[in-house]
N, CA, C and O atoms as a MOPAC input file, in Angstrom:
PM7 MOZYME 1SCF
protein

 N    102.42600 1   -51.13900 1   -14.51800 1
 C    101.09300 1   -51.93700 1   -15.51400 1
 C     99.73700 1   -50.98800 1   -15.17400 1
 O     98.92400 1   -50.52100 1   -15.97200 1
 N     99.77900 1   -50.88500 1   -13.88800 1
 C     98.27200 1   -50.39800 1   -13.42900 1
 C     98.29400 1   -48.80500 1   -14.41100 1
 O     97.16300 1   -48.47900 1   -14.77100 1
 N     98.94000 1   -48.25300 1   -14.66100 1
 C     98.88000 1   -46.63400 1   -14.99100 1
 C     98.53200 1   -46.96500 1   -16.55100 1
 O     97.64100 1   -46.35500 1   -17.14200 1
 N     99.31100 1   -47.97600 1   -17.15900 1
 C     99.09900 1   -48.11300 1   -18.66400 1
 C     97.71700 1   -48.77800 1   -18.54900 1
 O     96.90300 1   -48.52000 1   -19.43600 1
 N     97.36700 1   -49.60300 1   -17.55600 1
 C     95.73600 1   -50.10800 1   -17.24500 1
 C     94.35900 1   -49.32100 1   -17.61200 1
 O     93.37200 1   -49.65700 1   -18.26700 1
 N     94.72700 1   -48.07200 1   -16.88000 1
 C     93.86000 1   -47.32800 1   -16.30400 1
 C     94.23400 1   -46.31400 1   -17.81400 1
 O     93.21800 1   -45.63600 1   -17.96400 1
 N     95.07200 1   -46.01500 1   -18.75200 1
 C     95.38200 1   -45.01700 1   -19.36100 1
 C     93.77300 1   -44.53500 1   -20.31100 1
 O     93.24600 1   -43.42500 1   -20.37400 1
 N     93.32100 1   -45.89000 1   -20.96800 1
 C     92.17600 1   -45.93200 1   -22.12000 1
 C     91.05300 1   -45.27900 1   -21.07600 1
 O     90.39000 1   -44.37500 1   -21.58500 1
 N     90.75300 1   -45.59200 1   -19.74100 1
 C     89.72500 1   -45.32900 1   -18.62500 1
 C     89.98300 1   -43.81700 1   -18.73100 1
 O     89.20100 1   -43.00900 1   -19.23200 1
 N     90.92500 1   -43.60100 1   -18.30900 1
 C     91.33900 1   -41.85900 1   -17.87600 1
 C     90.90500 1   -40.93300 1   -19.34600 1
 O     90.10200 1   -40.00200 1   -19.40400 1
 N     91.57800 1   -41.42500 1   -20.27500 1
 C     91.40300 1   -40.57800 1   -21.53100 1
 C     90.19700 1   -40.71200 1   -22.43800 1
 O     89.95600 1   -39.88100 1   -23.31400 1
 N     89.45100 1   -41.76800 1   -22.21000 1
 C     88.33400 1   -42.00000 1   -22.95200 1
 C     86.96500 1   -42.41400 1   -22.31900 1
 O     85.94200 1   -42.71800 1   -22.93500 1
 N     87.16400 1   -42.36100 1   -20.86600 1
 C     85.43500 1   -42.78800 1   -20.47000 1
 C     85.22000 1   -41.76500 1   -19.28800 1
 O     84.10900 1   -41.23400 1   -19.27500 1
 N     86.09300 1   -41.40800 1   -18.30400 1
 C     86.19900 1   -41.02000 1   -16.92100 1
 C     86.16400 1   -39.38000 1   -17.49200 1
 O     87.12200 1   -38.77700 1   -17.97600 1
 N     84.72600 1   -38.83700 1   -17.27900 1
 C     84.92000 1   -37.19200 1   -17.59200 1
 C     85.13700 1   -36.52600 1   -16.26400 1
 O     85.47100 1   -37.23200 1   -15.31300 1
 N     84.98200 1   -35.26700 1   -16.11500 1
 C     85.57900 1   -34.89700 1   -14.78900 1
 C     84.68500 1   -34.60800 1   -13.81500 1
 O     84.94400 1   -34.15900 1   -12.69800 1
 N     83.10600 1   -35.00700 1   -14.48800 1
 C     82.14700 1   -35.19700 1   -13.31400 1
 C     82.28900 1   -36.70700 1   -12.58600 1
 O     81.69500 1   -37.04400 1   -11.56200 1
 N     83.11100 1   -37.43300 1   -13.27300 1
 C     83.21700 1   -38.74300 1   -12.44200 1
 C     84.42000 1   -39.07100 1   -11.96400 1
 O     84.53100 1   -39.95700 1   -11.11600 1
 N     85.50700 1   -38.37500 1   -12.46300 1
 C     86.54800 1   -38.09800 1   -11.60200 1
 C     86.68700 1   -37.75800 1   -10.13200 1
 O     87.39000 1   -38.20700 1    -9.22800 1
 N     85.41700 1   -36.44100 1   -10.24200 1
 C     85.25800 1   -36.14100 1    -9.04600 1
 C     85.08300 1   -37.12500 1    -7.72200 1
 O     85.46000 1   -36.80800 1    -6.59400 1
 N     84.39500 1   -38.46700 1    -8.09300 1
 C     84.03600 1   -39.17200 1    -6.88100 1
 C     85.22300 1   -40.06900 1    -6.75500 1
 O     85.21600 1   -41.00400 1    -5.95400 1
 N     86.27400 1   -39.79800 1    -7.55200 1
 C     87.16500 1   -40.83500 1    -7.49500 1
 C     88.88700 1   -39.99900 1    -7.48100 1
 O     89.82000 1   -40.34600 1    -8.20600 1
 N     88.91900 1   -39.02700 1    -6.60600 1
 C     89.62300 1   -38.25500 1    -6.34300 1
 C     90.90200 1   -39.01600 1    -5.71200 1
 O     91.91300 1   -38.45400 1    -6.13400 1
 N     91.12100 1   -39.74900 1    -5.12600 1
 C     92.59600 1   -40.64800 1    -4.75600 1
 C     93.09700 1   -41.22900 1    -6.11800 1
 O     94.23600 1   -41.10100 1    -6.56600 1
 N     92.18500 1   -41.80700 1    -6.62700 1
 C     92.53000 1   -42.61400 1    -7.88400 1
 C     92.83700 1   -41.56100 1    -9.06800 1
 O     93.63600 1   -41.85900 1    -9.95600 1
 N     92.36000 1   -40.67200 1    -9.05100 1
 C     92.77100 1   -39.46900 1    -9.94400 1
 C     93.88100 1   -38.70100 1    -9.55700 1
 O     94.44900 1   -37.90700 1   -10.30600 1
 N     94.19400 1   -38.93000 1    -8.39600 1
 C     95.66600 1   -37.97100 1    -8.00200 1
 C     96.64400 1   -38.77300 1    -8.33700 1
 O     97.69500 1   -38.37600 1    -8.84100 1
 N     96.36700 1   -39.98800 1    -8.07800 1
 C     97.53300 1   -41.07400 1    -7.59200 1
 C     97.73800 1   -41.25100 1    -9.63500 1
 O     98.88100 1   -41.16800 1   -10.08600 1
 N     96.59500 1   -41.47100 1   -10.57200 1
 C     97.17700 1   -41.23800 1   -11.81100 1
 C     97.54600 1   -40.20100 1   -12.68100 1
 O     98.00500 1   -40.28800 1   -13.81900 1
 N     97.25000 1   -39.06200 1   -11.90500 1
 C     98.00000 1   -37.85300 1   -12.77100 1
 C     99.48000 1   -37.51200 1   -12.10600 1
 O    100.27900 1   -36.76400 1   -12.66900 1
 N     99.73900 1   -38.15200 1   -10.84600 1
 C    100.90500 1   -38.37500 1   -10.60200 1
 C    101.87400 1   -39.22900 1   -11.14100 1
 O    103.09000 1   -39.06500 1   -11.24900 1
 N    100.93700 1   -40.45300 1   -11.56200 1
 C    102.31100 1   -41.41600 1   -12.23100 1
 C    102.59200 1   -40.63600 1   -13.52500 1
 O    103.67400 1   -40.11700 1   -13.80100 1
 N    101.28400 1   -40.61300 1   -14.42200 1
 C    101.28300 1   -40.18800 1   -15.49800 1
 C    102.63800 1   -38.83600 1   -15.58400 1
 O    103.53500 1   -38.90000 1   -16.42500 1
 N    102.57200 1   -38.11900 1   -14.94000 1
 C    103.40500 1   -37.30000 1   -14.95700 1
 C    104.98300 1   -37.32300 1   -14.15000 1
 O    105.52500 1   -36.35600 1   -13.61500 1
 N    105.44700 1   -38.55400 1   -14.23700 1
 C    106.90200 1   -39.16000 1   -13.80000 1
 C    107.42500 1   -38.90000 1   -14.96600 1
 O    106.81200 1   -39.21900 1   -15.98500 1
 N    108.87700 1   -38.16000 1   -15.03700 1
 C    109.88600 1   -38.27500 1   -16.14700 1
 C    109.73000 1   -39.70700 1   -16.82600 1
 O    109.41200 1   -39.69800 1   -18.01500 1
 N    109.91500 1   -40.91600 1   -16.20900 1
 C    110.38000 1   -42.20900 1   -16.45100 1
 C    109.05100 1   -42.55500 1   -17.13000 1
 O    109.40600 1   -42.67700 1   -18.30300 1
 N    107.71900 1   -42.78800 1   -17.09500 1
 C    106.60700 1   -43.09700 1   -17.29400 1
 C    106.43500 1   -41.84600 1   -18.74100 1
 O    106.44800 1   -42.42900 1   -19.82500 1
 N    106.33500 1   -40.79500 1   -18.81400 1
 C    106.43800 1   -39.93700 1   -19.65700 1
 C    107.16700 1   -40.63000 1   -20.67300 1
 O    106.54800 1   -41.10200 1   -21.62600 1
 N    108.62200 1   -40.77000 1   -20.56900 1
 C    109.55300 1   -41.37400 1   -21.67400 1
 C    108.94100 1   -42.62100 1   -22.18800 1
 O    109.27400 1   -42.86600 1   -23.34800 1
 N    108.10400 1   -43.50900 1   -21.62000 1
 C    107.54100 1   -44.63800 1   -22.23100 1
 C    106.07400 1   -44.46400 1   -22.79600 1
 O    105.82900 1   -44.94300 1   -23.90300 1
 N    105.16500 1   -43.85700 1   -22.14700 1
 C    103.69600 1   -43.24300 1   -22.71100 1
 C    103.26000 1   -42.05000 1   -23.52000 1
 O    102.24900 1   -41.82100 1   -24.18400 1
 N    104.48900 1   -41.27600 1   -23.21300 1
 C    104.30700 1   -39.93200 1   -23.71500 1
 C    103.17400 1   -39.23900 1   -23.29100 1
 O    102.28700 1   -39.57100 1   -22.50400 1
 N    103.32200 1   -38.36600 1   -23.84900 1
 C    102.03400 1   -36.90700 1   -22.86800 1
 C    100.76100 1   -37.66000 1   -22.80200 1
 O    100.40300 1   -38.26800 1   -23.81100 1
 N     99.79200 1   -37.70100 1   -21.36800 1
 C     98.34900 1   -38.26000 1   -21.87300 1
 C     97.35000 1   -37.07400 1   -20.78100 1
 O     97.53000 1   -36.57900 1   -19.66900 1
 N     96.23000 1   -36.99600 1   -21.87100 1
 C     95.18800 1   -36.03800 1   -21.97600 1
 C     93.91200 1   -36.85000 1   -20.92600 1
 O     93.65200 1   -38.05000 1   -21.00500 1
 N     93.22800 1   -35.86200 1   -19.95900 1
 C     91.98200 1   -36.60500 1   -19.65800 1
 C     90.94800 1   -36.59500 1   -20.28100 1
 O     90.86100 1   -35.74600 1   -21.16800 1
 N     89.90300 1   -37.43300 1   -20.07400 1
 C     88.75300 1   -37.02000 1   -21.01900 1
 C     88.11900 1   -36.03500 1   -20.61700 1
 O     87.97400 1   -35.77200 1   -19.42300 1
 N     87.64200 1   -35.33900 1   -21.59500 1
 C     86.55200 1   -34.31900 1   -21.89900 1
 C     85.33300 1   -34.50900 1   -21.75900 1
 O     84.45000 1   -33.97300 1   -21.09000 1
 N     85.38600 1   -35.38700 1   -22.51200 1
 C     84.02800 1   -35.97100 1   -22.97700 1
 C     83.72700 1   -37.60000 1   -23.46300 1
 O     83.73200 1   -37.62300 1   -24.69400 1
 N     83.58800 1   -38.33100 1   -23.15600 1
 C     83.20100 1   -39.64300 1   -23.05800 1
 C     82.72300 1   -39.99700 1   -24.21500 1
 O     81.72700 1   -39.54900 1   -24.78200 1
 N     83.66400 1   -41.05400 1   -24.66400 1
 C     83.67200 1   -41.86400 1   -26.01100 1
 C     82.65900 1   -42.79500 1   -26.15500 1
 O     82.55200 1   -43.69200 1   -25.31900 1
 N     81.82100 1   -42.70600 1   -27.18800 1
 C     81.34600 1   -43.71500 1   -27.62000 1
 C     81.75300 1   -45.01400 1   -27.90600 1
 O     82.12500 1   -45.13200 1   -29.07400 1
 N     81.83100 1   -46.43100 1   -26.97800 1
 C     82.72600 1   -47.40800 1   -27.23000 1
 C     82.16300 1   -47.83000 1   -28.61100 1
 O     83.06400 1   -48.12900 1   -29.39600 1
 N     80.94300 1   -47.93000 1   -29.09900 1
 C     81.21600 1   -48.26700 1   -30.10200 1
 C     81.65800 1   -47.88300 1   -31.69800 1
 O     81.78100 1   -48.40800 1   -32.80500 1
 N     81.79400 1   -46.69500 1   -31.06000 1
 C     82.18700 1   -45.52400 1   -32.59100 1
 C     83.75500 1   -46.10600 1   -32.10700 1
 O     84.39200 1   -46.60300 1   -33.03600 1
 N     84.36300 1   -46.09800 1   -30.90600 1
 C     85.93800 1   -45.75100 1   -31.03000 1
 C     86.03300 1   -47.51200 1   -31.49700 1
 O     86.92800 1   -47.72400 1   -32.31500 1
 N     85.49300 1   -48.33800 1   -31.21400 1
 C     85.94900 1   -50.02100 1   -31.55500 1
 C     86.19500 1   -49.82000 1   -33.25700 1
 O     87.23900 1   -50.04000 1   -33.87000 1
 N     84.51400 1   -49.19000 1   -33.96300 1
 C     84.68200 1   -49.29500 1   -35.20400 1
 C     85.85500 1   -48.72900 1   -35.95200 1
 O     86.46300 1   -49.08400 1   -36.96200 1
 N     86.00200 1   -47.40900 1   -34.84300 1
 C     87.36900 1   -46.43700 1   -35.75300 1
 C     88.73900 1   -47.44900 1   -35.40700 1
 O     89.65000 1   -47.20000 1   -36.19700 1
 N     89.02500 1   -48.33300 1   -34.59000 1
 C     89.89600 1   -48.98100 1   -34.10900 1
 C     90.57300 1   -50.42600 1   -35.09500 1
 O     91.68600 1   -50.95000 1   -35.14700 1
 N     89.20800 1   -50.69800 1   -35.80600 1
 C     89.61400 1   -52.05700 1   -36.75800 1
 C     90.34100 1   -52.07200 1   -37.96800 1
 O     91.13700 1   -52.93300 1   -38.34100 1
 N     89.85200 1   -50.61400 1   -38.78300 1
 C     90.64400 1   -50.59000 1   -39.79000 1
 C     92.45700 1   -50.60700 1   -39.70200 1
 O     93.38300 1   -51.02300 1   -40.39800 1
 N     92.26900 1   -49.83800 1   -38.31600 1
 C     93.99700 1   -49.73300 1   -37.60300 1
 C     94.54400 1   -50.86900 1   -37.52400 1
 O     95.68200 1   -50.98000 1   -37.98000 1
 N     93.85700 1   -52.07400 1   -36.89900 1
 C     94.31000 1   -53.34500 1   -36.25000 1
 C     94.45500 1   -54.06100 1   -37.43900 1
 O     95.47600 1   -54.73500 1   -37.57300 1
 N     93.52900 1   -54.03400 1   -38.42200 1
 C     93.43200 1   -55.04000 1   -39.71900 1
 C     94.59200 1   -54.38600 1   -40.49600 1
 O     95.08700 1   -55.14900 1   -41.32600 1
 N     95.16700 1   -53.11700 1   -40.42800 1
 C     96.55300 1   -52.78200 1   -41.22400 1
 C     97.40200 1   -53.34300 1   -40.58100 1
 O     98.23900 1   -53.95600 1   -41.24300 1
 N     97.51300 1   -53.36200 1   -39.30600 1
 C     98.71400 1   -53.86000 1   -38.64000 1
 C     99.03700 1   -55.16200 1   -38.91200 1
 O    100.22200 1   -55.48000 1   -38.80600 1
 N     98.16500 1   -56.04200 1   -39.26600 1
 C     98.35200 1   -57.49500 1   -38.90700 1
 C     98.69200 1   -57.87000 1   -40.59000 1
 O     99.58200 1   -58.63700 1   -40.95700 1
 N     97.70400 1   -57.08900 1   -41.52400 1
 C     98.31800 1   -57.47000 1   -42.78000 1
 C     99.89900 1   -56.74300 1   -42.76000 1
 O    100.79700 1   -57.47700 1   -43.17000 1
 N    100.19200 1   -55.70400 1   -42.42400 1
 C    101.58700 1   -55.55500 1   -42.64400 1
 C    102.47000 1   -56.43500 1   -42.02100 1
 O    103.63000 1   -56.40800 1   -42.43300 1
 N    102.10000 1   -57.45200 1   -40.83900 1
 C    102.95700 1   -58.23800 1   -39.97900 1
 C    103.04600 1   -59.16500 1   -41.16300 1
 O    104.07000 1   -59.52200 1   -41.74600 1
 N    101.77700 1   -59.49700 1   -41.41900 1
 C    102.17200 1   -60.75700 1   -42.48300 1
 C    102.56200 1   -60.47500 1   -43.65900 1
 O    102.76900 1   -61.49100 1   -44.32400 1
 N    102.78000 1   -59.36300 1   -44.28100 1
 C    103.53000 1   -58.58300 1   -44.97600 1
 C    105.45000 1   -59.31200 1   -44.93000 1
 O    106.23300 1   -59.82200 1   -45.73200 1
 N    105.43200 1   -58.87500 1   -43.26800 1
 C    107.01700 1   -58.66200 1   -43.09800 1
 C    107.49700 1   -60.32700 1   -43.00900 1
 O    108.58200 1   -60.82100 1   -43.31500 1
 N    106.02600 1   -61.10500 1   -42.37100 1
 C    106.72100 1   -62.41800 1   -42.44200 1
 C    106.65800 1   -63.46200 1   -43.89700 1
 O    106.68300 1   -64.69200 1   -43.87300 1
 N    106.59600 1   -62.83100 1   -44.78800 1
 C    106.12000 1   -63.54900 1   -45.97000 1
 C    107.64200 1   -63.39400 1   -46.52400 1
 O    108.22800 1   -64.31100 1   -47.10000 1
 N    108.28200 1   -61.93800 1   -46.23700 1
 C    109.40100 1   -61.57000 1   -46.84600 1
 C    110.74500 1   -62.40900 1   -46.28900 1
 O    111.73400 1   -62.62700 1   -46.98900 1
 N    110.58600 1   -62.84400 1   -44.86800 1
 C    111.61600 1   -63.31000 1   -44.39300 1
 C    111.62200 1   -64.70600 1   -45.03000 1
 O    112.53500 1   -65.49400 1   -44.78100 1

């Protein structure tokens, strides 16, 4: 659960300069995401190169979320 919780932080927010101050946490996270059983569930993970602007990321996610909700609503109507 902790690995999945930290996935967004390590992939979108923590740049290399930030990870320098979190050596033990970064080592633990990298170890966990490289475990075969974890990779089978969450797939290949990449560490952040450049921090993502949260406002732009949230705006980009809204159309995807809206489409998912609409699709689920259509599935429920068909049943």
